[in-house]
CSV table of C-alpha atoms and ligand atoms in Angstrom, one decimal:
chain,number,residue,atom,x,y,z
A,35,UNK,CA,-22.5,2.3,13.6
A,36,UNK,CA,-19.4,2.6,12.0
A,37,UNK,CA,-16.4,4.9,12.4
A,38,UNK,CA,-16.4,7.4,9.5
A,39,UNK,CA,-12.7,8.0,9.9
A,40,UNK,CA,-10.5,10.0,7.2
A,41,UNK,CA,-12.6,10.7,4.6
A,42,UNK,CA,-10.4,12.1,2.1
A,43,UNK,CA,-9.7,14.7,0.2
A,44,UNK,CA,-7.9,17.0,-2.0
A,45,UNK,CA,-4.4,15.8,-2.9
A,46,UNK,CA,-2.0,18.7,-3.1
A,47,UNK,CA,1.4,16.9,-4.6
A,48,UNK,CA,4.4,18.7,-5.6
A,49,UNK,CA,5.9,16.3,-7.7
A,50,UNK,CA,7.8,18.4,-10.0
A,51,UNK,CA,8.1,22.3,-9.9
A,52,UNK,CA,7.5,24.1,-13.6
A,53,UNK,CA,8.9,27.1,-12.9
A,54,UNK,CA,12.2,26.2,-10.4
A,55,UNK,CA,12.6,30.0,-9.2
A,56,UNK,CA,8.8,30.2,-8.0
A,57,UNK,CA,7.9,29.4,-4.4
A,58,UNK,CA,4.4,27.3,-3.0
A,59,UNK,CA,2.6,28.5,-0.1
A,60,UNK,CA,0.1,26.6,1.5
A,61,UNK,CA,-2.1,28.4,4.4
A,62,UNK,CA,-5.1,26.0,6.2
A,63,UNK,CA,-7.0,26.2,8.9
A,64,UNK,CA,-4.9,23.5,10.7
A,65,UNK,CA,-1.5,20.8,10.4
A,66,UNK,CA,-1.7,17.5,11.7
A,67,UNK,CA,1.7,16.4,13.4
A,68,UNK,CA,1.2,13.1,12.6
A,69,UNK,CA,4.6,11.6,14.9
A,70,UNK,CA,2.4,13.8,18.3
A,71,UNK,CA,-1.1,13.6,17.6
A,72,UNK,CA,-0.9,17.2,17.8
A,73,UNK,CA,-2.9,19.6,15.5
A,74,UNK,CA,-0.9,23.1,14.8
A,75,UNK,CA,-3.6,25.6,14.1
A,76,UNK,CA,-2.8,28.3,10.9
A,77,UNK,CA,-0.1,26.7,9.3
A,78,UNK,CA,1.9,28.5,7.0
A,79,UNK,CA,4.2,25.9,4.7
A,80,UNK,CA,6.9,27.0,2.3
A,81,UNK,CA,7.4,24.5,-1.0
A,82,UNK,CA,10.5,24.7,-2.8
A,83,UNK,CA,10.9,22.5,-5.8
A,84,UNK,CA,8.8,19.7,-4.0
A,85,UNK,CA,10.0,20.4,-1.0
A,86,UNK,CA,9.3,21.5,2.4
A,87,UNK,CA,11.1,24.7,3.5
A,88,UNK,CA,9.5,25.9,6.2
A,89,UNK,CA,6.5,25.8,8.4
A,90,UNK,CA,5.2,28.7,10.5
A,91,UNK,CA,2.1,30.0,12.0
A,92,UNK,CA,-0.3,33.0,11.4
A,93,UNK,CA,1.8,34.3,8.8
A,94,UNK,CA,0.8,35.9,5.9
A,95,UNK,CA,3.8,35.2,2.6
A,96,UNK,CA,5.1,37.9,0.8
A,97,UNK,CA,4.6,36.5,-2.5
A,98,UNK,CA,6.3,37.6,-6.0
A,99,UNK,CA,4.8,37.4,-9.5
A,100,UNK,CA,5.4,33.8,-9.8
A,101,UNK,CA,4.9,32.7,-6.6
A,102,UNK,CA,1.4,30.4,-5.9
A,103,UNK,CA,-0.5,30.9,-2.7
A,104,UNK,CA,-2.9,27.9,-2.1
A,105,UNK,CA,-5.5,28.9,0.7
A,106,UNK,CA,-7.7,26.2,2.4
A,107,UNK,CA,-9.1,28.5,5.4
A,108,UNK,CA,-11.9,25.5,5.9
A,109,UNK,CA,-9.1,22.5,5.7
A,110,UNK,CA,-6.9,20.3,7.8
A,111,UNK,CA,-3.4,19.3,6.2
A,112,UNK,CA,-2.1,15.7,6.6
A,113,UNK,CA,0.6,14.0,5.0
A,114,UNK,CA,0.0,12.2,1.8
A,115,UNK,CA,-1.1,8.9,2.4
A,116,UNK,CA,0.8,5.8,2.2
A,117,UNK,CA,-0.5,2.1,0.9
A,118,UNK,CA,1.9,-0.6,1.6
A,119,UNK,CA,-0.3,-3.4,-0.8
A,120,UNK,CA,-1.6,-2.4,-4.2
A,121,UNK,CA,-2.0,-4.1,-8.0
A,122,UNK,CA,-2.5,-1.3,-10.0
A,123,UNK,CA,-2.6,-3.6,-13.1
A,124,UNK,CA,-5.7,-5.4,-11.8
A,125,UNK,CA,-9.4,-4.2,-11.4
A,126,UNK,CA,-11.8,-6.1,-9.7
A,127,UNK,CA,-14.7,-5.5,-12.0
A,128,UNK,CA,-12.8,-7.5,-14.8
A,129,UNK,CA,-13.5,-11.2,-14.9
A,130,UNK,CA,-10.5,-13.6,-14.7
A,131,UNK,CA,-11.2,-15.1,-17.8
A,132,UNK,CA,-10.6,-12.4,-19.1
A,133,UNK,CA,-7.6,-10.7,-17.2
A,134,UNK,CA,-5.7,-14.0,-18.5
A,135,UNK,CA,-6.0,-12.6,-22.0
A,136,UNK,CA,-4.8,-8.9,-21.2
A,137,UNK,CA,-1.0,-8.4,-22.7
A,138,UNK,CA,1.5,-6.7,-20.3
A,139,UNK,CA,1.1,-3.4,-22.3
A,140,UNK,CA,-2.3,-3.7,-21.7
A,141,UNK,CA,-1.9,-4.0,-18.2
A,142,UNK,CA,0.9,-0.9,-17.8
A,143,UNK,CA,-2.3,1.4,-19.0
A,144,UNK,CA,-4.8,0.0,-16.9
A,145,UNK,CA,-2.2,0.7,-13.8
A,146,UNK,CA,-1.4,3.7,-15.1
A,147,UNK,CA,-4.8,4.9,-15.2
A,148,UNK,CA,-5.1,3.5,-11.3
A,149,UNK,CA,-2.2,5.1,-10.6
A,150,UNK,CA,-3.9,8.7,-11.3
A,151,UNK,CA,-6.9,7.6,-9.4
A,152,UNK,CA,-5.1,6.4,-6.6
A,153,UNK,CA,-3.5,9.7,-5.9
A,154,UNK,CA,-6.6,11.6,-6.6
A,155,UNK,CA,-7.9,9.5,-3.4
A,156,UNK,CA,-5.0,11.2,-1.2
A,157,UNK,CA,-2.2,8.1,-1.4
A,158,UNK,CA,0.4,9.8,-2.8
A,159,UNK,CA,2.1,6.9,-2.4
A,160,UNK,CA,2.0,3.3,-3.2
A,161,UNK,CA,4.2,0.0,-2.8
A,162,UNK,CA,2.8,-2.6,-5.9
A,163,UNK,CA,3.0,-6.0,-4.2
A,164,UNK,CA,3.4,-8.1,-7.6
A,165,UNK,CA,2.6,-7.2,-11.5
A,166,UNK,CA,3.8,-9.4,-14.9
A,167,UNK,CA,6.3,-8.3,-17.0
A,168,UNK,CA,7.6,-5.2,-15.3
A,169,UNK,CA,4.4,-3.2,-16.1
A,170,UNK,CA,4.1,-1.0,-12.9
A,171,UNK,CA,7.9,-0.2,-13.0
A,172,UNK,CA,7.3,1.6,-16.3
A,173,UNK,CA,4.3,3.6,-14.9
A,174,UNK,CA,6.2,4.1,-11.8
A,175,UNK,CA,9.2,5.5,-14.1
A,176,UNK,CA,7.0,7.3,-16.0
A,177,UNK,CA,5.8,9.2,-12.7
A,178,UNK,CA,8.7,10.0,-11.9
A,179,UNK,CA,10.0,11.4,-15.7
A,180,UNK,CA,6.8,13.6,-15.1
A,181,UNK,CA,5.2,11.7,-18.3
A,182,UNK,CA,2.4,10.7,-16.5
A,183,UNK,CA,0.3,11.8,-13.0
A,184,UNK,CA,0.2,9.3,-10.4
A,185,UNK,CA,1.3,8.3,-6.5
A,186,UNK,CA,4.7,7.5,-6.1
A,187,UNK,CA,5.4,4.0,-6.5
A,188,UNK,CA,7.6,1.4,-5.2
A,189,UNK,CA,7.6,-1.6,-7.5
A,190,UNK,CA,8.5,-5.1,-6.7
A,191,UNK,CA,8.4,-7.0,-10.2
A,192,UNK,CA,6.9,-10.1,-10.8
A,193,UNK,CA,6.0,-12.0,-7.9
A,194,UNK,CA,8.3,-14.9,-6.4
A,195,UNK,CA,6.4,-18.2,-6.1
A,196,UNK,CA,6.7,-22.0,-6.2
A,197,UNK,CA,5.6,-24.0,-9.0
A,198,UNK,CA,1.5,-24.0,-8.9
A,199,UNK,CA,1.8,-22.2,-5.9
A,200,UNK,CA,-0.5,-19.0,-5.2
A,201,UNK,CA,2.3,-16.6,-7.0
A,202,UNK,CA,1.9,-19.1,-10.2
A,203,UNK,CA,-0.9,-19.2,-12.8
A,204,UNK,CA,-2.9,-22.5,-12.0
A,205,UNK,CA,-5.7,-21.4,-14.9
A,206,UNK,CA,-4.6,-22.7,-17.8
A,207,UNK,CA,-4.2,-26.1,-18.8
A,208,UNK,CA,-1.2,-28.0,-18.6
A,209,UNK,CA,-0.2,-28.8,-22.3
A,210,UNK,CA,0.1,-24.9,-22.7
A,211,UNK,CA,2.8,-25.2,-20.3
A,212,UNK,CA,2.3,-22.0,-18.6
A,213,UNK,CA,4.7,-20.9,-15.4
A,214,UNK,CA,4.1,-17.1,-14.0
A,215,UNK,CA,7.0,-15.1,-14.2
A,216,UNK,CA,8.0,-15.1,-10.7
A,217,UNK,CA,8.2,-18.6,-10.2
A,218,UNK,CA,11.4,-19.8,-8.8
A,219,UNK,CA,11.7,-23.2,-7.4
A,220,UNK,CA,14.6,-24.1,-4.7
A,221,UNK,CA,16.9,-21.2,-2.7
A,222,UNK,CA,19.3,-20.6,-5.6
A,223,UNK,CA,16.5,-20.2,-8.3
A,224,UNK,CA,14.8,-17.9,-6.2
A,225,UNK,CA,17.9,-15.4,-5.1
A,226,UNK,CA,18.3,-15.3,-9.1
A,227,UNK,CA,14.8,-14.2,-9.5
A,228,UNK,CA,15.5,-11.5,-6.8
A,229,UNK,CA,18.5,-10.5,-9.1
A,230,UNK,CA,16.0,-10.8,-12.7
A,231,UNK,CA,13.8,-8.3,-10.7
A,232,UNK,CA,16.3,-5.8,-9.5
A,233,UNK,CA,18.1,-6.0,-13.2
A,234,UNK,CA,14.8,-4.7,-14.4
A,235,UNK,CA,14.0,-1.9,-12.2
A,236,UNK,CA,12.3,-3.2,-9.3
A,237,UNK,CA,12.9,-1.1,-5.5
A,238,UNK,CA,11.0,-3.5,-3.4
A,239,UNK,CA,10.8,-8.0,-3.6
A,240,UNK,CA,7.7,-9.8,-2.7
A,241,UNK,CA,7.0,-13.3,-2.7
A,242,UNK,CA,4.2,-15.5,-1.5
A,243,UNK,CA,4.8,-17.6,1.6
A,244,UNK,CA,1.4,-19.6,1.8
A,245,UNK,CA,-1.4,-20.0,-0.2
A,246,UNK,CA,-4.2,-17.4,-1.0
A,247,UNK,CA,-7.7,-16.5,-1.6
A,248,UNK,CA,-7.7,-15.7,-5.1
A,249,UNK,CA,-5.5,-18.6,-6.7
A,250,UNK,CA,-7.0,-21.3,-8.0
A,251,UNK,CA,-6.1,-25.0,-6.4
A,252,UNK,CA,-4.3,-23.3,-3.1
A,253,UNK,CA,-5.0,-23.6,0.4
A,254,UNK,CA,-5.1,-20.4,1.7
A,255,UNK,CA,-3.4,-21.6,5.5
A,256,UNK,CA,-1.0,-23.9,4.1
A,257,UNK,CA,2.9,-23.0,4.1
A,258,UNK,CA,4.3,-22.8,0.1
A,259,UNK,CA,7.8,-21.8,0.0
A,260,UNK,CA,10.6,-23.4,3.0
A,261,UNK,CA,12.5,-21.5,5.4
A,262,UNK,CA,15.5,-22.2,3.3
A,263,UNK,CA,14.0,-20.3,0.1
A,264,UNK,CA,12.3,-17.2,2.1
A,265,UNK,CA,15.9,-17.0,3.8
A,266,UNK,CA,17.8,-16.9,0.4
A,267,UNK,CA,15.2,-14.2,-1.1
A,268,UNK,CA,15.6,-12.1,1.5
A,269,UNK,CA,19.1,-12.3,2.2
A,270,UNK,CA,19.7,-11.5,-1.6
A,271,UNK,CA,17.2,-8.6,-1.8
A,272,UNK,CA,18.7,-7.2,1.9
A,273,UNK,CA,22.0,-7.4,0.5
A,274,UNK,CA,20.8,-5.3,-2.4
A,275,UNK,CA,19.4,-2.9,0.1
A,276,UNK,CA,15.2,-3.8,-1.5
A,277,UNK,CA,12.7,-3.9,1.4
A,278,UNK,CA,11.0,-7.6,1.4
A,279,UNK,CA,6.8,-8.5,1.2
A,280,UNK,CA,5.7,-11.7,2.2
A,281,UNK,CA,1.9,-13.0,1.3
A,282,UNK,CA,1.3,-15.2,4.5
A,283,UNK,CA,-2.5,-16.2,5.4
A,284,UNK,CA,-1.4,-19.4,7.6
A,285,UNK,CA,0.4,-19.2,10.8
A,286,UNK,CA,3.4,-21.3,9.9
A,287,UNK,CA,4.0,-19.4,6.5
A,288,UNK,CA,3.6,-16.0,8.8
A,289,UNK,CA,6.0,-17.6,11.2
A,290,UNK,CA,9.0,-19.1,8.8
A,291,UNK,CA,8.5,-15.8,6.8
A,292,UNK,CA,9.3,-13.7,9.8
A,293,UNK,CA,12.2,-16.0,11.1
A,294,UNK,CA,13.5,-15.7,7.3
A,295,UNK,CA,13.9,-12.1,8.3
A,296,UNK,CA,11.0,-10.3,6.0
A,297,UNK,CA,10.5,-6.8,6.3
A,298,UNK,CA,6.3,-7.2,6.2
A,299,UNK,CA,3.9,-9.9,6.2
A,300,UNK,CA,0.8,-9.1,4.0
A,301,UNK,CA,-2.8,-10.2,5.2
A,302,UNK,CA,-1.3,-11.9,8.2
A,303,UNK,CA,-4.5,-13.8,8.8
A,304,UNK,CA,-4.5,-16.5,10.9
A,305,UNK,CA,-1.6,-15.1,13.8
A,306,UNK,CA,-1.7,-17.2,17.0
A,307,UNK,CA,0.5,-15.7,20.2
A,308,UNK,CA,3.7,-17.1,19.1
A,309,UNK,CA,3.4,-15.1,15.1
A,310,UNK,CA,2.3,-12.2,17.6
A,311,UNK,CA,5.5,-12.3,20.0
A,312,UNK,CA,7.5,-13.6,16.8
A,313,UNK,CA,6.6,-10.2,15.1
A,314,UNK,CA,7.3,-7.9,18.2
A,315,UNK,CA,10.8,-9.5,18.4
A,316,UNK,CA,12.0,-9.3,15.1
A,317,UNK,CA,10.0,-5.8,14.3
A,318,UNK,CA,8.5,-6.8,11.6
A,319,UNK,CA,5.5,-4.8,9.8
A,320,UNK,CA,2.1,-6.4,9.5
A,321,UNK,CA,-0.2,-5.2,6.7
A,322,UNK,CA,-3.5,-6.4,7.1
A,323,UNK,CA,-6.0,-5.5,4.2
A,324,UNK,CA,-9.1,-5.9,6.7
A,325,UNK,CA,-11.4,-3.7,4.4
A,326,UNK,CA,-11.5,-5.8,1.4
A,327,UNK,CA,-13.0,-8.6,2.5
A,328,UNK,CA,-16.2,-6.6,2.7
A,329,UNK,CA,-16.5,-6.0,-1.0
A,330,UNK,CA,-16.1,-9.5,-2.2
A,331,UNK,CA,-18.5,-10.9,-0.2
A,332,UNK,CA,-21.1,-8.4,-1.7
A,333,UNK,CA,-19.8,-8.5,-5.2
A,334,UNK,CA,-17.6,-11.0,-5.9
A,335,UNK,CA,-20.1,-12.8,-7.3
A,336,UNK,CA,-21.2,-10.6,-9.7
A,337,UNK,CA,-17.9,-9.7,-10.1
A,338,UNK,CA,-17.2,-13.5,-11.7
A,339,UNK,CA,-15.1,-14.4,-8.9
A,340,UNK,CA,-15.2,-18.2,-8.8
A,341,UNK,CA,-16.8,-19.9,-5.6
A,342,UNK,CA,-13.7,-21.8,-4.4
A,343,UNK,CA,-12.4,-18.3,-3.8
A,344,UNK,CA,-15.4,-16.7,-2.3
A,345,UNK,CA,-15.1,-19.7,-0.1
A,346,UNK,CA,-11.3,-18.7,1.0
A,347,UNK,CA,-12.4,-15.5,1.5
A,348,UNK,CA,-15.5,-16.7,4.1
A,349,UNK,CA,-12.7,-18.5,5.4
A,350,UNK,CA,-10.1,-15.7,6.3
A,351,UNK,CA,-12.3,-12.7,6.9
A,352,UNK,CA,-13.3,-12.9,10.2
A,353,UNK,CA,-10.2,-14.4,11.7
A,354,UNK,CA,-8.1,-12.1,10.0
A,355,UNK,CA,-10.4,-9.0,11.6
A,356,UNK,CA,-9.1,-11.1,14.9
A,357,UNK,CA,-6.0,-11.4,14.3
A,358,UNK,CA,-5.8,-7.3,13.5
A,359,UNK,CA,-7.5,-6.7,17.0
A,360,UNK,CA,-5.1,-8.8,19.2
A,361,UNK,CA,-1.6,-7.7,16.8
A,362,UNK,CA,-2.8,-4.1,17.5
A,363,UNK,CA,-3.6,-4.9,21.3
A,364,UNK,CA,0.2,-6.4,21.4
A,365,UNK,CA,1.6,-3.1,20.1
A,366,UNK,CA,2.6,-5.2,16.8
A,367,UNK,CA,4.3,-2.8,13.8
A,368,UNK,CA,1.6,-1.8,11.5
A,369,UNK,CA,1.7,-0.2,8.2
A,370,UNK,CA,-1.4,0.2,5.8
A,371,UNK,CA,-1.9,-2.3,3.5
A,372,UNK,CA,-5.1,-2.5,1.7
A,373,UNK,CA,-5.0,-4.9,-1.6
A,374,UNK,CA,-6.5,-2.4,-3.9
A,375,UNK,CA,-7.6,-4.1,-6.8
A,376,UNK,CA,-9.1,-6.9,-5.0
A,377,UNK,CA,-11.9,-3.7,-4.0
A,378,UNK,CA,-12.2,-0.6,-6.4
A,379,UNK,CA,-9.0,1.5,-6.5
A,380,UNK,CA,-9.2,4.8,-4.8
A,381,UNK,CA,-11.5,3.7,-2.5
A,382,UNK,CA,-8.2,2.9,0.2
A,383,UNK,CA,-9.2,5.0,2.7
A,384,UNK,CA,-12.3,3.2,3.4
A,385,UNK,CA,-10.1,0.8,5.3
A,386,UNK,CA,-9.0,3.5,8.1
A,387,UNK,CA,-12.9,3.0,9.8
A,388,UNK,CA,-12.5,-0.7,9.8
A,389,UNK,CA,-9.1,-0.1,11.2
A,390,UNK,CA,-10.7,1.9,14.2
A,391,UNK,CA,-13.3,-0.5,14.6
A,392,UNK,CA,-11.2,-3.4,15.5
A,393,UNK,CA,-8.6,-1.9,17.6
A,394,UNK,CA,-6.7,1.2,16.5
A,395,UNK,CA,-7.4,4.6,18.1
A,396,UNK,CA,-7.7,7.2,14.8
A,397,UNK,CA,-4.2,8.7,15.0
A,398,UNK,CA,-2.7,5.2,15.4
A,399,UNK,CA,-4.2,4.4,11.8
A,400,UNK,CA,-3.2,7.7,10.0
A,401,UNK,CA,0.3,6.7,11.2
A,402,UNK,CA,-0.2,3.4,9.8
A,403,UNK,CA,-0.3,4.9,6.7
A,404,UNK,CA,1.8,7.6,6.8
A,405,UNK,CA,5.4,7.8,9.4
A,406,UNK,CA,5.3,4.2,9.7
A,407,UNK,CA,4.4,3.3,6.0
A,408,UNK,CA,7.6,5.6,5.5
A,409,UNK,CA,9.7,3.8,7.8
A,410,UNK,CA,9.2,0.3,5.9
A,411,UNK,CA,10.4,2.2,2.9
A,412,UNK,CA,13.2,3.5,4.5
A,413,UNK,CA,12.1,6.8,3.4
A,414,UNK,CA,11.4,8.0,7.0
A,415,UNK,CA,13.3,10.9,6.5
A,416,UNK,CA,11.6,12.4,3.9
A,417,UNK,CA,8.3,10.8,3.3
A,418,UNK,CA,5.4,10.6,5.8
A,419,UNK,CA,5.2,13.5,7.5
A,420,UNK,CA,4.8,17.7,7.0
A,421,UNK,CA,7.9,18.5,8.2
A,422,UNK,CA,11.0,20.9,7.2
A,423,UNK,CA,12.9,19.0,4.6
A,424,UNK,CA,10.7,16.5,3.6
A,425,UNK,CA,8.8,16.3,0.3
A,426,UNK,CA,5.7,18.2,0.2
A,427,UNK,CA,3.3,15.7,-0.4
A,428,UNK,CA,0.5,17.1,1.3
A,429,UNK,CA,-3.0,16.6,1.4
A,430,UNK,CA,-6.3,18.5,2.5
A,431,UNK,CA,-9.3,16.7,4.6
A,432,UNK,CA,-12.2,18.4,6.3
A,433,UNK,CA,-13.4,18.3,9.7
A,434,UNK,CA,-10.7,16.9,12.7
A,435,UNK,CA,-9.5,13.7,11.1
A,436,UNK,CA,-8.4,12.9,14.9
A,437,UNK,CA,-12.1,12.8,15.8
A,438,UNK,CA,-13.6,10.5,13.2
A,439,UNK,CA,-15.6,13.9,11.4
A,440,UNK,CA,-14.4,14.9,8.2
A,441,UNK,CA,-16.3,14.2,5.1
A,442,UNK,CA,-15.4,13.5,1.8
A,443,UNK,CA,-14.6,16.0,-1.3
A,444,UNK,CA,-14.2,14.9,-4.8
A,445,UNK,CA,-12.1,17.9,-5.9
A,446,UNK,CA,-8.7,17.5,-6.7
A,447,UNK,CA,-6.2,19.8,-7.4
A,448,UNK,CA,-2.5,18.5,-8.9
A,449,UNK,CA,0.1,21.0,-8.8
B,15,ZN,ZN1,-2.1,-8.7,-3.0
């Protein structure tokens, strides 16, 4: 039977504070330390202005008139959780034929929606892997104006691809002369399509080293862009100080892509020993979305998802759920990378149970998603953990999330 790990939750976010004067107090019945594996029993945590204060134990707050006591006597507090790989813009349930009609505007709704639903499923925080037209940087921005409710997100732009490649559009015919918006062809073509990104807004680069499961007329194992252009993307985007994805199924896309310096691989499929050693030496992050593969092989199909791509996906799932095992046995960097929008958003956290059950011990894959999600950010100092000083996004889960019993609740509660 499967692990029923991490069932969450109630998000508790403190994005913005109406009323700057008035403290947040949150009392529960216990705190995980995610960095010890420790659970601190009565927490008492102080929330100023979004962020932490202080944390103490069996204490009662003296509260004034404006001051909010939230009181979860029956809950265990975790950090927010993190997912490294998300399209907001995309849902599953749409057909393709149809996605290629959607404008960009339309698009920025439907992530903005996902957004919301995202953080109501406990990921208060999100890196979008790839969107057209700069859609989830204006939801992301309009987060963070307080316009809209959603996780945080960190935006790459349009993703960087070759020509027909899995990052291009391969659907329409060729006298409409269609080329994705990411598509950059040759090292100097691609560092200016790193610049084009981070002119419009983008905090994070991705770009796809091999071919994938969803493109049409791409072999998902086969090598796309050459050392030479993943070098100059992530030289351009380092130098910029913007953390760098790379989409790599086949070993020697996963191999160039982590010699080229990338921050992360995404799926990371078909690893051998070397992409495993390769990985431990250069620290780089591997985010493996090892859930999703479960929910197109049921509904793909009825999903309209064409059978070349079901076929990829035959093709990667179980070697990728391998790969995962022997990475995590060979104390590889993982973050949490799911694909949402390839499954339902907010169903994320259905992935930490496959995650145990192929390798990971509970508390490995909380941190996964939470103090090592915030180190690929570079946000390990403030994001990631409940801790003095860092922002207070906090959310509830019942039962011992370090012991594979707490259950789900659908309430949510948005400060
Ligand atoms: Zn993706």
């Amino acid at each position: 039977m499967k692990k029923q790990l991490l069932c969450t939750s109630i998000a508790l976010l403190c994005l913005n504070s109406i009323n700057a004067q008035a403290l947040t107090y949150i009392s529960a019945k216990a705190m995980l330390d995610v960095e010890n594996g420790k659970l601190i029993q009565s927490p008492l945590i102080t929330i100023d202005n979004g962020v932490i204060t202080s944390i103490s134990q069996n204490k009662k707050p003296t509260l004034t008139k404006e001051d909010e006591l939230i009181n979860l006597p029956e809950l265990t507090l975790i950090p927010g959780l993190m997912d490294m790989h998300v399209h907001l813009t995309s849902d599953p349930t749409v057909p393709r034929s149809e996605r290629l009609g959607q404008s960009v505007p339309r698009m920025a709704v439907k992530a903005a929606y996902f957004a919301k639903k995202t953080l109501e499923a406990g990921f208060t925080t999100v890196r979008n892997v790839g969107a057209e037209g700069y859609s989830v940087i204006a939801v992301r921005d309009g987060i963070n104006a307080g316009d809209i409710v959603g996780s945080r997100i960190w935006a790459a732009g349009p993703s960087l691809g070759i020509t027909g490649g899995h990052c291009d559009n391969n659907r329409l015919p060729p006298e409409l002369k269609y080329t994705s918006s990411g598509v950059a062809d040759g090292p100097w073509a691609a560092r200016v399509k790193v610049r084009e990104n981070i002119k419009y807004g983008a905090n994070a680069i991705k770009f796809c080293a091999t071919g994938g499961v969803f493109s049409k007329g791409t072999k998902v194992g086969v090598q796309q862009y050459s050392f030479e252009e993943m070098k100059a993307i992530v030289d351009e985007a380092h130098m910029r100080d913007l953390p760098v994805a790379a989409h790599a199924h086949g070993t020697s896309g996963i191999k160039t892509a982590i010699k080229a310096g990338v921050d992360s691989v995404e799926h990371a499929s078909f690893l051998d020993d070397e992409a495993i050693a390769l990985a431990k030496k250069h620290g780089t992050w591997l985010s493996m979305d090892i859930y999703n593969t479960e929910y197109t092989l049921s509904f793909g199909e009825q999903n309209g998802v064409d059978e070349e791509n079901l076929n990829k996906e035959r093709q990667v799932s179980k070697k990728q759920r391998d790969s995962f095992s022997r990475a995590v046995k060979a104390g590889v960097n993982m973050v949490f990378g799911t694909d949402a929008a390839i499954y339902p958003h907010g169903d994320n956290a259905k992935q930490f149970s496959r995650m145990v059950e192929f390798g990971m011990t509970e508390l490995q894959a909380i941190q996964a998603s939470t103090i090592n999600s915030a180190k690929l950010l570079k946000m390990d100092g403030q994001l990631g953990q409940i801790k003095t000083g860092f922002a207070a996004d906090i959310i509830a889960v019942k039962g011992n999330p370090l012991k594979n019993n707490c259950s789900f609740s659908s309430r949510s509660h948005l400060l």
